[in-house]
Amino acid sequence: MTIIDLAIKAAREAGDILQHFAARGFRVETKGRIDLVTEADLASEKHITSLIRQHFPTHHILAEESGGTAASDLGEEYYWIIDPLDGTTNFSHGFPCYAVSIGIERAGAPVAGVIYDPTRDELFAAERGSGARLNGRKITVSTVSVLEKALVVSGFPYDVRERMDEYLPAWREFLKTSQGVRRLGSASLDMACVASGRMDGFWENGLHAWDTAAGRVLVEEAGGKLTRLDGSPFDNFVPSLLCTNGLIHEQMLEVLSSCL
Ligand code: IPD
Ligand code: CA
Ligand code: CA
């Protein structure tokens, strides 16, 4: 089985596990004051990591709930970066907006990304150099070129209560300068939305590598652009992301520079 085929199989099967728990109920625990983990997160992650170990025993893994190899300890081997349930707060409330996110890198360079939304049966997949697809059909970013006509999306990290004053100014500015601002509650789906042209731009502070590892490949392969919020080169392990269709990137950076 190829790497991308395994990533697709793992994401789909993990999505089925999430839907099984969504239908039957699940235990919820708290990791922080507003940061949850459910039985479904753990079961999804266990399934994905055991599939990888079975098929590619030498590959490294970093998964949100169980950790794994640190990026600094990597050699040339493949590196799977997994969010087994992105959108846990939505999931635990029964709000159907969550996904499984699996990114694969090698020697620090992105190789492939798969994001599966089990509530809509939508599978976003991209391999470096081969374009991005939604359920097998090629997708591209939008052609909106003016921020005033753009639909943009953001999210809040779990330290929002402590750092609200840092996060809210950008919301205020984008409410004034864009066509609309959304908060979906699943960063990987936010990125999939940019890749498929449903959204024109997405910014967020405080994301982790498992939130962005798959989405970065999708956005790039769909023709979009990623940087940090200050315009410097994007890095999965630095919690600062602006991704757009490319056309409104500079306009969003300009707005962000006025409030960072
Ligand atoms: C969260 C979601 C949310 C984002 C948070 C993430 P989780 O991931 O992606 O949209 O705003 O920063 O931590 O905890 O549901 O996997
Ligand atoms: Ca996440
Ligand atoms: Ca998660």
PDB file of C-alpha atoms and ligand atoms in Angstrom:
ATOM      1  CA  MET A   1       0.000   0.000   0.000  1.00  0.00           C
ATOM      2  CA  THR A   2       1.324   3.491  -0.826  1.00  0.00           C
ATOM      3  CA  ILE A   3       1.635   6.173   1.840  1.00  0.00           C
ATOM      4  CA  ILE A   4      -1.260   8.242   0.508  1.00  0.00           C
ATOM      5  CA  ASP A   5      -3.485   5.167   0.190  1.00  0.00           C
ATOM      6  CA  LEU A   6      -2.810   4.287   3.814  1.00  0.00           C
ATOM      7  CA  ALA A   7      -3.458   7.876   4.933  1.00  0.00           C
ATOM      8  CA  ILE A   8      -6.819   7.812   3.110  1.00  0.00           C
ATOM      9  CA  LYS A   9      -7.763   4.420   4.532  1.00  0.00           C
ATOM     10  CA  ALA A  10      -6.764   5.515   8.065  1.00  0.00           C
ATOM     11  CA  ALA A  11      -8.676   8.813   7.831  1.00  0.00           C
ATOM     12  CA  ARG A  12     -11.839   7.124   6.536  1.00  0.00           C
ATOM     13  CA  GLU A  13     -11.764   4.364   9.137  1.00  0.00           C
ATOM     14  CA  ALA A  14     -11.041   6.857  11.923  1.00  0.00           C
ATOM     15  CA  GLY A  15     -13.978   8.946  10.665  1.00  0.00           C
ATOM     16  CA  ASP A  16     -16.201   5.857  10.940  1.00  0.00           C
ATOM     17  CA  ILE A  17     -15.025   5.433  14.534  1.00  0.00           C
ATOM     18  CA  LEU A  18     -15.972   9.061  15.293  1.00  0.00           C
ATOM     19  CA  GLN A  19     -19.436   8.535  13.787  1.00  0.00           C
ATOM     20  CA  HIS A  20     -19.870   5.341  15.802  1.00  0.00           C
ATOM     21  CA  PHE A  21     -19.259   7.306  19.030  1.00  0.00           C
ATOM     22  CA  ALA A  22     -21.379  10.256  17.814  1.00  0.00           C
ATOM     23  CA  ALA A  23     -24.322   7.879  17.395  1.00  0.00           C
ATOM     24  CA  ARG A  24     -23.877   5.939  20.636  1.00  0.00           C
ATOM     25  CA  GLY A  25     -22.486   8.502  23.096  1.00  0.00           C
ATOM     26  CA  PHE A  26     -19.034   8.867  24.644  1.00  0.00           C
ATOM     27  CA  ARG A  27     -17.185   9.898  27.801  1.00  0.00           C
ATOM     28  CA  VAL A  28     -15.717  13.412  27.880  1.00  0.00           C
ATOM     29  CA  GLU A  29     -12.784  14.536  30.008  1.00  0.00           C
ATOM     30  CA  THR A  30     -11.091  17.912  30.323  1.00  0.00           C
ATOM     31  CA  LYS A  31      -7.417  18.523  29.483  1.00  0.00           C
ATOM     32  CA  GLY A  32      -7.648  22.208  30.447  1.00  0.00           C
ATOM     33  CA  ARG A  33     -10.489  24.505  31.527  1.00  0.00           C
ATOM     34  CA  ILE A  34     -12.125  24.492  28.075  1.00  0.00           C
ATOM     35  CA  ASP A  35      -9.950  21.888  26.317  1.00  0.00           C
ATOM     36  CA  LEU A  36     -11.753  18.533  26.011  1.00  0.00           C
ATOM     37  CA  VAL A  37     -10.793  14.993  25.086  1.00  0.00           C
ATOM     38  CA  THR A  38     -13.342  12.263  24.403  1.00  0.00           C
ATOM     39  CA  GLU A  39     -13.246   8.501  24.065  1.00  0.00           C
ATOM     40  CA  ALA A  40     -13.622   9.101  20.327  1.00  0.00           C
ATOM     41  CA  ASP A  41     -10.386  11.153  20.085  1.00  0.00           C
ATOM     42  CA  LEU A  42      -8.493   8.314  21.764  1.00  0.00           C
ATOM     43  CA  ALA A  43     -10.051   5.472  19.765  1.00  0.00           C
ATOM     44  CA  SER A  44      -9.530   7.314  16.467  1.00  0.00           C
ATOM     45  CA  GLU A  45      -5.881   8.004  17.291  1.00  0.00           C
ATOM     46  CA  LYS A  46      -5.232   4.413  18.397  1.00  0.00           C
ATOM     47  CA  HIS A  47      -6.630   3.080  15.136  1.00  0.00           C
ATOM     48  CA  ILE A  48      -4.587   5.444  12.947  1.00  0.00           C
ATOM     49  CA  THR A  49      -1.304   4.876  14.779  1.00  0.00           C
ATOM     50  CA  SER A  50      -1.698   1.093  14.790  1.00  0.00           C
ATOM     51  CA  LEU A  51      -2.347   1.078  11.024  1.00  0.00           C
ATOM     52  CA  ILE A  52       0.818   3.121  10.446  1.00  0.00           C
ATOM     53  CA  ARG A  53       2.894   0.861  12.724  1.00  0.00           C
ATOM     54  CA  GLN A  54       1.554  -2.208  10.963  1.00  0.00           C
ATOM     55  CA  HIS A  55       2.287  -0.975   7.413  1.00  0.00           C
ATOM     56  CA  PHE A  56       5.296   1.316   7.944  1.00  0.00           C
ATOM     57  CA  PRO A  57       7.014   0.279  11.200  1.00  0.00           C
ATOM     58  CA  THR A  58      10.038   2.547  10.661  1.00  0.00           C
ATOM     59  CA  HIS A  59       8.030   5.747  10.144  1.00  0.00           C
ATOM     60  CA  HIS A  60       7.878   8.330  12.945  1.00  0.00           C
ATOM     61  CA  ILE A  61       4.579   9.486  14.400  1.00  0.00           C
ATOM     62  CA  LEU A  62       3.419  12.598  16.235  1.00  0.00           C
ATOM     63  CA  ALA A  63      -0.193  12.382  17.408  1.00  0.00           C
ATOM     64  CA  GLU A  64      -2.094  14.927  19.492  1.00  0.00           C
ATOM     65  CA  GLU A  65      -3.220  12.674  22.336  1.00  0.00           C
ATOM     66  CA  SER A  66      -0.243  10.319  22.683  1.00  0.00           C
ATOM     67  CA  GLY A  67       2.657  12.468  21.473  1.00  0.00           C
ATOM     68  CA  GLY A  68       5.535  10.743  19.682  1.00  0.00           C
ATOM     69  CA  THR A  69       8.789  11.722  18.038  1.00  0.00           C
ATOM     70  CA  ALA A  70       9.731  15.391  18.444  1.00  0.00           C
ATOM     71  CA  ALA A  71      10.453  17.229  15.204  1.00  0.00           C
ATOM     72  CA  SER A  72      13.994  17.938  16.433  1.00  0.00           C
ATOM     73  CA  ASP A  73      14.750  14.180  16.718  1.00  0.00           C
ATOM     74  CA  LEU A  74      13.894  13.303  13.136  1.00  0.00           C
ATOM     75  CA  GLY A  75      16.194  11.836  10.556  1.00  0.00           C
ATOM     76  CA  GLU A  76      15.300  11.242   6.936  1.00  0.00           C
ATOM     77  CA  GLU A  77      12.383   8.949   7.737  1.00  0.00           C
ATOM     78  CA  TYR A  78       8.730   9.769   7.040  1.00  0.00           C
ATOM     79  CA  TYR A  79       6.862  11.652   9.801  1.00  0.00           C
ATOM     80  CA  TRP A  80       3.111  11.252  10.282  1.00  0.00           C
ATOM     81  CA  ILE A  81       1.420  14.142  12.117  1.00  0.00           C
ATOM     82  CA  ILE A  82      -2.069  13.298  13.306  1.00  0.00           C
ATOM     83  CA  ASP A  83      -5.084  15.055  14.766  1.00  0.00           C
ATOM     84  CA  PRO A  84      -7.512  12.174  15.362  1.00  0.00           C
ATOM     85  CA  LEU A  85     -10.457  14.531  15.950  1.00  0.00           C
ATOM     86  CA  ASP A  86     -10.075  18.165  14.989  1.00  0.00           C
ATOM     87  CA  GLY A  87     -13.086  20.012  16.373  1.00  0.00           C
ATOM     88  CA  THR A  88     -13.555  18.164  19.648  1.00  0.00           C
ATOM     89  CA  THR A  89     -15.695  20.924  21.188  1.00  0.00           C
ATOM     90  CA  ASN A  90     -18.071  20.760  18.208  1.00  0.00           C
ATOM     91  CA  PHE A  91     -18.097  16.950  18.370  1.00  0.00           C
ATOM     92  CA  SER A  92     -18.877  16.861  22.072  1.00  0.00           C
ATOM     93  CA  HIS A  93     -21.861  19.181  21.542  1.00  0.00           C
ATOM     94  CA  GLY A  94     -23.170  17.232  18.554  1.00  0.00           C
ATOM     95  CA  PHE A  95     -22.351  20.102  16.164  1.00  0.00           C
ATOM     96  CA  PRO A  96     -21.410  18.398  12.872  1.00  0.00           C
ATOM     97  CA  CYS A  97     -18.192  20.184  12.031  1.00  0.00           C
ATOM     98  CA  TYR A  98     -15.095  18.109  12.796  1.00  0.00           C
ATOM     99  CA  ALA A  99     -12.516  16.056  10.943  1.00  0.00           C
ATOM    100  CA  VAL A 100      -9.629  13.628  11.019  1.00  0.00           C
ATOM    101  CA  SER A 101      -6.386  15.235   9.881  1.00  0.00           C
ATOM    102  CA  ILE A 102      -3.269  13.324   8.775  1.00  0.00           C
ATOM    103  CA  GLY A 103      -0.189  15.068   7.413  1.00  0.00           C
ATOM    104  CA  ILE A 104       2.988  13.352   6.246  1.00  0.00           C
ATOM    105  CA  GLU A 105       6.406  14.981   5.999  1.00  0.00           C
ATOM    106  CA  ARG A 106       9.905  13.843   5.166  1.00  0.00           C
ATOM    107  CA  ALA A 107      13.076  15.670   6.235  1.00  0.00           C
ATOM    108  CA  GLY A 108      10.933  18.674   7.191  1.00  0.00           C
ATOM    109  CA  ALA A 109       9.238  18.905   3.788  1.00  0.00           C
ATOM    110  CA  PRO A 110       5.521  18.215   3.341  1.00  0.00           C
ATOM    111  CA  VAL A 111       4.719  15.043   1.379  1.00  0.00           C
ATOM    112  CA  ALA A 112       0.952  14.516   1.633  1.00  0.00           C
ATOM    113  CA  GLY A 113      -2.126  15.562   3.567  1.00  0.00           C
ATOM    114  CA  VAL A 114      -5.555  14.019   4.103  1.00  0.00           C
ATOM    115  CA  ILE A 115      -8.500  15.619   5.908  1.00  0.00           C
ATOM    116  CA  TYR A 116     -11.718  13.630   6.254  1.00  0.00           C
ATOM    117  CA  ASP A 117     -15.037  15.160   7.316  1.00  0.00           C
ATOM    118  CA  PRO A 118     -17.177  12.130   8.235  1.00  0.00           C
ATOM    119  CA  THR A 119     -20.376  14.156   8.685  1.00  0.00           C
ATOM    120  CA  ARG A 120     -20.408  15.129   4.981  1.00  0.00           C
ATOM    121  CA  ASP A 121     -18.369  12.177   3.737  1.00  0.00           C
ATOM    122  CA  GLU A 122     -15.876  14.635   2.253  1.00  0.00           C
ATOM    123  CA  LEU A 123     -12.307  13.480   1.808  1.00  0.00           C
ATOM    124  CA  PHE A 124      -9.709  16.138   0.986  1.00  0.00           C
ATOM    125  CA  ALA A 125      -6.378  14.718  -0.156  1.00  0.00           C
ATOM    126  CA  ALA A 126      -3.203  16.139  -1.640  1.00  0.00           C
ATOM    127  CA  GLU A 127       0.219  14.833  -2.552  1.00  0.00           C
ATOM    128  CA  ARG A 128       3.115  17.187  -3.151  1.00  0.00           C
ATOM    129  CA  GLY A 129       3.270  18.038  -6.847  1.00  0.00           C
ATOM    130  CA  SER A 130       0.022  16.239  -7.754  1.00  0.00           C
ATOM    131  CA  GLY A 131      -2.653  18.810  -6.897  1.00  0.00           C
ATOM    132  CA  ALA A 132      -5.440  18.681  -4.314  1.00  0.00           C
ATOM    133  CA  ARG A 133      -8.665  16.691  -4.513  1.00  0.00           C
ATOM    134  CA  LEU A 134     -12.051  16.520  -2.813  1.00  0.00           C
ATOM    135  CA  ASN A 135     -13.638  13.079  -3.168  1.00  0.00           C
ATOM    136  CA  GLY A 136     -11.384  12.501  -6.162  1.00  0.00           C
ATOM    137  CA  ARG A 137     -12.212  15.769  -7.983  1.00  0.00           C
ATOM    138  CA  LYS A 138      -9.508  18.390  -8.394  1.00  0.00           C
ATOM    139  CA  ILE A 139      -9.973  21.505  -6.237  1.00  0.00           C
ATOM    140  CA  THR A 140      -8.426  24.957  -6.383  1.00  0.00           C
ATOM    141  CA  VAL A 141      -8.501  28.049  -4.219  1.00  0.00           C
ATOM    142  CA  SER A 142     -10.977  30.852  -4.997  1.00  0.00           C
ATOM    143  CA  THR A 143     -10.399  33.743  -7.380  1.00  0.00           C
ATOM    144  CA  VAL A 144     -11.631  36.491  -5.038  1.00  0.00           C
ATOM    145  CA  SER A 145      -9.014  39.208  -5.290  1.00  0.00           C
ATOM    146  CA  VAL A 146     -10.397  41.957  -3.046  1.00  0.00           C
ATOM    147  CA  LEU A 147     -10.616  41.565   0.733  1.00  0.00           C
ATOM    148  CA  GLU A 148     -13.913  43.422   0.796  1.00  0.00           C
ATOM    149  CA  LYS A 149     -15.460  40.565  -1.248  1.00  0.00           C
ATOM    150  CA  ALA A 150     -13.741  37.802   0.745  1.00  0.00           C
ATOM    151  CA  LEU A 151     -15.205  35.363   3.267  1.00  0.00           C
ATOM    152  CA  VAL A 152     -12.569  34.758   5.916  1.00  0.00           C
ATOM    153  CA  VAL A 153     -12.379  32.400   8.868  1.00  0.00           C
ATOM    154  CA  SER A 154     -10.478  32.182  12.128  1.00  0.00           C
ATOM    155  CA  GLY A 155     -10.407  30.349  15.426  1.00  0.00           C
ATOM    156  CA  PHE A 156      -9.347  30.778  19.011  1.00  0.00           C
ATOM    157  CA  PRO A 157      -6.733  28.703  20.801  1.00  0.00           C
ATOM    158  CA  TYR A 158      -7.587  27.300  24.238  1.00  0.00           C
ATOM    159  CA  ASP A 159      -5.803  30.163  26.009  1.00  0.00           C
ATOM    160  CA  VAL A 160      -8.389  32.600  24.636  1.00  0.00           C
ATOM    161  CA  ARG A 161      -9.587  33.640  28.100  1.00  0.00           C
ATOM    162  CA  GLU A 162      -6.082  34.671  29.121  1.00  0.00           C
ATOM    163  CA  ARG A 163      -5.105  36.291  25.795  1.00  0.00           C
ATOM    164  CA  MET A 164      -8.393  37.652  24.476  1.00  0.00           C
ATOM    165  CA  ASP A 165      -7.042  41.175  24.146  1.00  0.00           C
ATOM    166  CA  GLU A 166      -4.378  39.895  21.741  1.00  0.00           C
ATOM    167  CA  TYR A 167      -6.817  37.926  19.588  1.00  0.00           C
ATOM    168  CA  LEU A 168      -9.842  40.228  19.289  1.00  0.00           C
ATOM    169  CA  PRO A 169      -8.322  43.223  17.425  1.00  0.00           C
ATOM    170  CA  ALA A 170      -7.852  41.146  14.240  1.00  0.00           C
ATOM    171  CA  TRP A 171     -11.493  40.044  14.397  1.00  0.00           C
ATOM    172  CA  ARG A 172     -12.597  43.650  14.711  1.00  0.00           C
ATOM    173  CA  GLU A 173     -10.478  44.706  11.722  1.00  0.00           C
ATOM    174  CA  PHE A 174     -11.591  41.814   9.472  1.00  0.00           C
ATOM    175  CA  LEU A 175     -15.233  42.450  10.407  1.00  0.00           C
ATOM    176  CA  LYS A 176     -14.680  45.958   9.066  1.00  0.00           C
ATOM    177  CA  THR A 177     -12.708  45.044   5.936  1.00  0.00           C
ATOM    178  CA  SER A 178     -14.023  41.658   4.640  1.00  0.00           C
ATOM    179  CA  GLN A 179     -17.403  40.411   3.447  1.00  0.00           C
ATOM    180  CA  GLY A 180     -17.785  38.178   6.499  1.00  0.00           C
ATOM    181  CA  VAL A 181     -15.874  36.392   9.256  1.00  0.00           C
ATOM    182  CA  ARG A 182     -16.618  32.822  10.401  1.00  0.00           C
ATOM    183  CA  ARG A 183     -15.462  30.587  13.267  1.00  0.00           C
ATOM    184  CA  LEU A 184     -16.070  26.928  12.397  1.00  0.00           C
ATOM    185  CA  GLY A 185     -14.166  25.283  15.285  1.00  0.00           C
ATOM    186  CA  SER A 186     -12.005  22.929  13.219  1.00  0.00           C
ATOM    187  CA  ALA A 187      -8.731  24.339  11.918  1.00  0.00           C
ATOM    188  CA  SER A 188      -8.147  21.496   9.464  1.00  0.00           C
ATOM    189  CA  LEU A 189     -11.581  22.088   7.910  1.00  0.00           C
ATOM    190  CA  ASP A 190     -10.857  25.840   7.838  1.00  0.00           C
ATOM    191  CA  MET A 191      -7.786  25.015   5.732  1.00  0.00           C
ATOM    192  CA  ALA A 192      -9.729  22.536   3.582  1.00  0.00           C
ATOM    193  CA  CYS A 193     -12.258  25.323   2.970  1.00  0.00           C
ATOM    194  CA  VAL A 194      -9.505  27.642   1.740  1.00  0.00           C
ATOM    195  CA  ALA A 195      -8.097  24.866  -0.473  1.00  0.00           C
ATOM    196  CA  SER A 196     -11.504  24.204  -2.033  1.00  0.00           C
ATOM    197  CA  GLY A 197     -12.440  27.867  -2.525  1.00  0.00           C
ATOM    198  CA  ARG A 198     -15.262  27.857   0.051  1.00  0.00           C
ATOM    199  CA  MET A 199     -13.332  30.388   2.124  1.00  0.00           C
ATOM    200  CA  ASP A 200     -10.823  32.919   0.863  1.00  0.00           C
ATOM    201  CA  GLY A 201      -8.565  33.282   3.890  1.00  0.00           C
ATOM    202  CA  PHE A 202      -7.896  31.801   7.342  1.00  0.00           C
ATOM    203  CA  TRP A 203      -5.802  33.173  10.190  1.00  0.00           C
ATOM    204  CA  GLU A 204      -5.146  31.805  13.654  1.00  0.00           C
ATOM    205  CA  ASN A 205      -2.644  32.072  16.490  1.00  0.00           C
ATOM    206  CA  GLY A 206      -1.778  29.119  18.677  1.00  0.00           C
ATOM    207  CA  LEU A 207      -2.293  26.165  16.325  1.00  0.00           C
ATOM    208  CA  HIS A 208      -0.278  22.967  16.668  1.00  0.00           C
ATOM    209  CA  ALA A 209       1.483  20.927  13.988  1.00  0.00           C
ATOM    210  CA  TRP A 210      -1.340  18.342  14.045  1.00  0.00           C
ATOM    211  CA  ASP A 211      -3.862  21.071  13.174  1.00  0.00           C
ATOM    212  CA  THR A 212      -1.956  22.296  10.123  1.00  0.00           C
ATOM    213  CA  ALA A 213       0.256  19.452   8.780  1.00  0.00           C
ATOM    214  CA  ALA A 214      -2.352  18.099   6.347  1.00  0.00           C
ATOM    215  CA  GLY A 215      -3.976  21.446   5.517  1.00  0.00           C
ATOM    216  CA  ARG A 216      -0.699  23.034   4.460  1.00  0.00           C
ATOM    217  CA  VAL A 217      -0.237  20.476   1.676  1.00  0.00           C
ATOM    218  CA  LEU A 218      -3.846  20.905   0.539  1.00  0.00           C
ATOM    219  CA  VAL A 219      -3.658  24.698   0.444  1.00  0.00           C
ATOM    220  CA  GLU A 220      -0.345  24.736  -1.417  1.00  0.00           C
ATOM    221  CA  GLU A 221      -1.428  22.085  -3.913  1.00  0.00           C
ATOM    222  CA  ALA A 222      -4.705  23.952  -4.501  1.00  0.00           C
ATOM    223  CA  GLY A 223      -2.722  27.062  -5.465  1.00  0.00           C
ATOM    224  CA  GLY A 224      -2.974  28.965  -2.178  1.00  0.00           C
ATOM    225  CA  LYS A 225      -0.369  30.595   0.023  1.00  0.00           C
ATOM    226  CA  LEU A 226       0.725  30.137   3.647  1.00  0.00           C
ATOM    227  CA  THR A 227       2.858  32.346   5.882  1.00  0.00           C
ATOM    228  CA  ARG A 228       3.026  33.251   9.544  1.00  0.00           C
ATOM    229  CA  LEU A 229       0.843  36.144  10.659  1.00  0.00           C
ATOM    230  CA  ASP A 230       3.777  38.537  10.206  1.00  0.00           C
ATOM    231  CA  GLY A 231       4.390  37.373   6.629  1.00  0.00           C
ATOM    232  CA  SER A 232       7.481  35.269   7.383  1.00  0.00           C
ATOM    233  CA  PRO A 233       7.695  31.678   6.039  1.00  0.00           C
ATOM    234  CA  PHE A 234       5.165  29.249   7.505  1.00  0.00           C
ATOM    235  CA  ASP A 235       6.433  26.559   9.882  1.00  0.00           C
ATOM    236  CA  ASN A 236       4.162  23.798  11.200  1.00  0.00           C
ATOM    237  CA  PHE A 237       5.852  24.049  14.586  1.00  0.00           C
ATOM    238  CA  VAL A 238       5.402  27.799  15.019  1.00  0.00           C
ATOM    239  CA  PRO A 239       1.862  28.703  16.146  1.00  0.00           C
ATOM    240  CA  SER A 240       1.121  31.461  13.665  1.00  0.00           C
ATOM    241  CA  LEU A 241      -0.786  30.902  10.426  1.00  0.00           C
ATOM    242  CA  LEU A 242      -2.253  32.944   7.599  1.00  0.00           C
ATOM    243  CA  CYS A 243      -3.393  30.924   4.606  1.00  0.00           C
ATOM    244  CA  THR A 244      -5.282  32.371   1.678  1.00  0.00           C
ATOM    245  CA  ASN A 245      -6.053  31.986  -1.996  1.00  0.00           C
ATOM    246  CA  GLY A 246      -2.854  34.005  -2.567  1.00  0.00           C
ATOM    247  CA  LEU A 247      -4.707  36.926  -4.132  1.00  0.00           C
ATOM    248  CA  ILE A 248      -5.805  38.505  -0.834  1.00  0.00           C
ATOM    249  CA  HIS A 249      -2.699  37.462   1.123  1.00  0.00           C
ATOM    250  CA  GLU A 250      -0.997  40.864   1.124  1.00  0.00           C
ATOM    251  CA  GLN A 251      -4.289  42.601   1.993  1.00  0.00           C
ATOM    252  CA  MET A 252      -4.805  40.309   4.987  1.00  0.00           C
ATOM    253  CA  LEU A 253      -1.172  40.768   6.088  1.00  0.00           C
ATOM    254  CA  GLU A 254      -1.664  44.522   5.979  1.00  0.00           C
ATOM    255  CA  VAL A 255      -4.736  44.299   8.210  1.00  0.00           C
ATOM    256  CA  LEU A 256      -2.908  41.949  10.596  1.00  0.00           C
ATOM    257  CA  SER A 257       0.118  44.250  10.794  1.00  0.00           C
ATOM    258  CA  SER A 258      -2.130  46.992  12.159  1.00  0.00           C
ATOM    259  CA  CYS A 259      -3.235  44.821  15.083  1.00  0.00           C
ATOM    260  CA  LEU A 260      -0.393  42.443  15.987  1.00  0.00           C
TER     261      LEU A 260
HETATM  262  C1  IPD B   1      -8.961  22.988  17.809  1.00  0.00           C
HETATM  263  C2  IPD B   1      -9.760  23.362  16.589  1.00  0.00           C
HETATM  264  C3  IPD B   1     -10.177  24.813  16.643  1.00  0.00           C
HETATM  265  C4  IPD B   1      -9.000  25.741  16.825  1.00  0.00           C
HETATM  266  C5  IPD B   1      -8.188  25.349  18.041  1.00  0.00           C
HETATM  267  C6  IPD B   1      -7.763  23.878  17.914  1.00  0.00           C
HETATM  268  P1  IPD B   1      -9.109  20.400  18.621  1.00  0.00           P
HETATM  269  O1  IPD B   1      -8.519  21.628  17.708  1.00  0.00           O
HETATM  270  O2  IPD B   1      -9.017  23.144  15.415  1.00  0.00           O
HETATM  271  O3  IPD B   1     -10.822  25.221  15.453  1.00  0.00           O
HETATM  272  O4  IPD B   1      -9.478  27.071  16.966  1.00  0.00           O
HETATM  273  O5  IPD B   1      -7.058  26.183  18.100  1.00  0.00           O
HETATM  274  O6  IPD B   1      -6.981  23.520  19.032  1.00  0.00           O
HETATM  275  O7  IPD B   1      -8.711  20.670  20.027  1.00  0.00           O
HETATM  276  O8  IPD B   1     -10.569  20.376  18.415  1.00  0.00           O
HETATM  277  O9  IPD B   1      -8.378  19.234  18.021  1.00  0.00           O
HETATM  278 CA    CA B   2      -6.969  20.260  16.464  1.00  0.00          CA
HETATM  279 CA    CA B   3      -7.858  17.108  18.283  1.00  0.00          CA
END
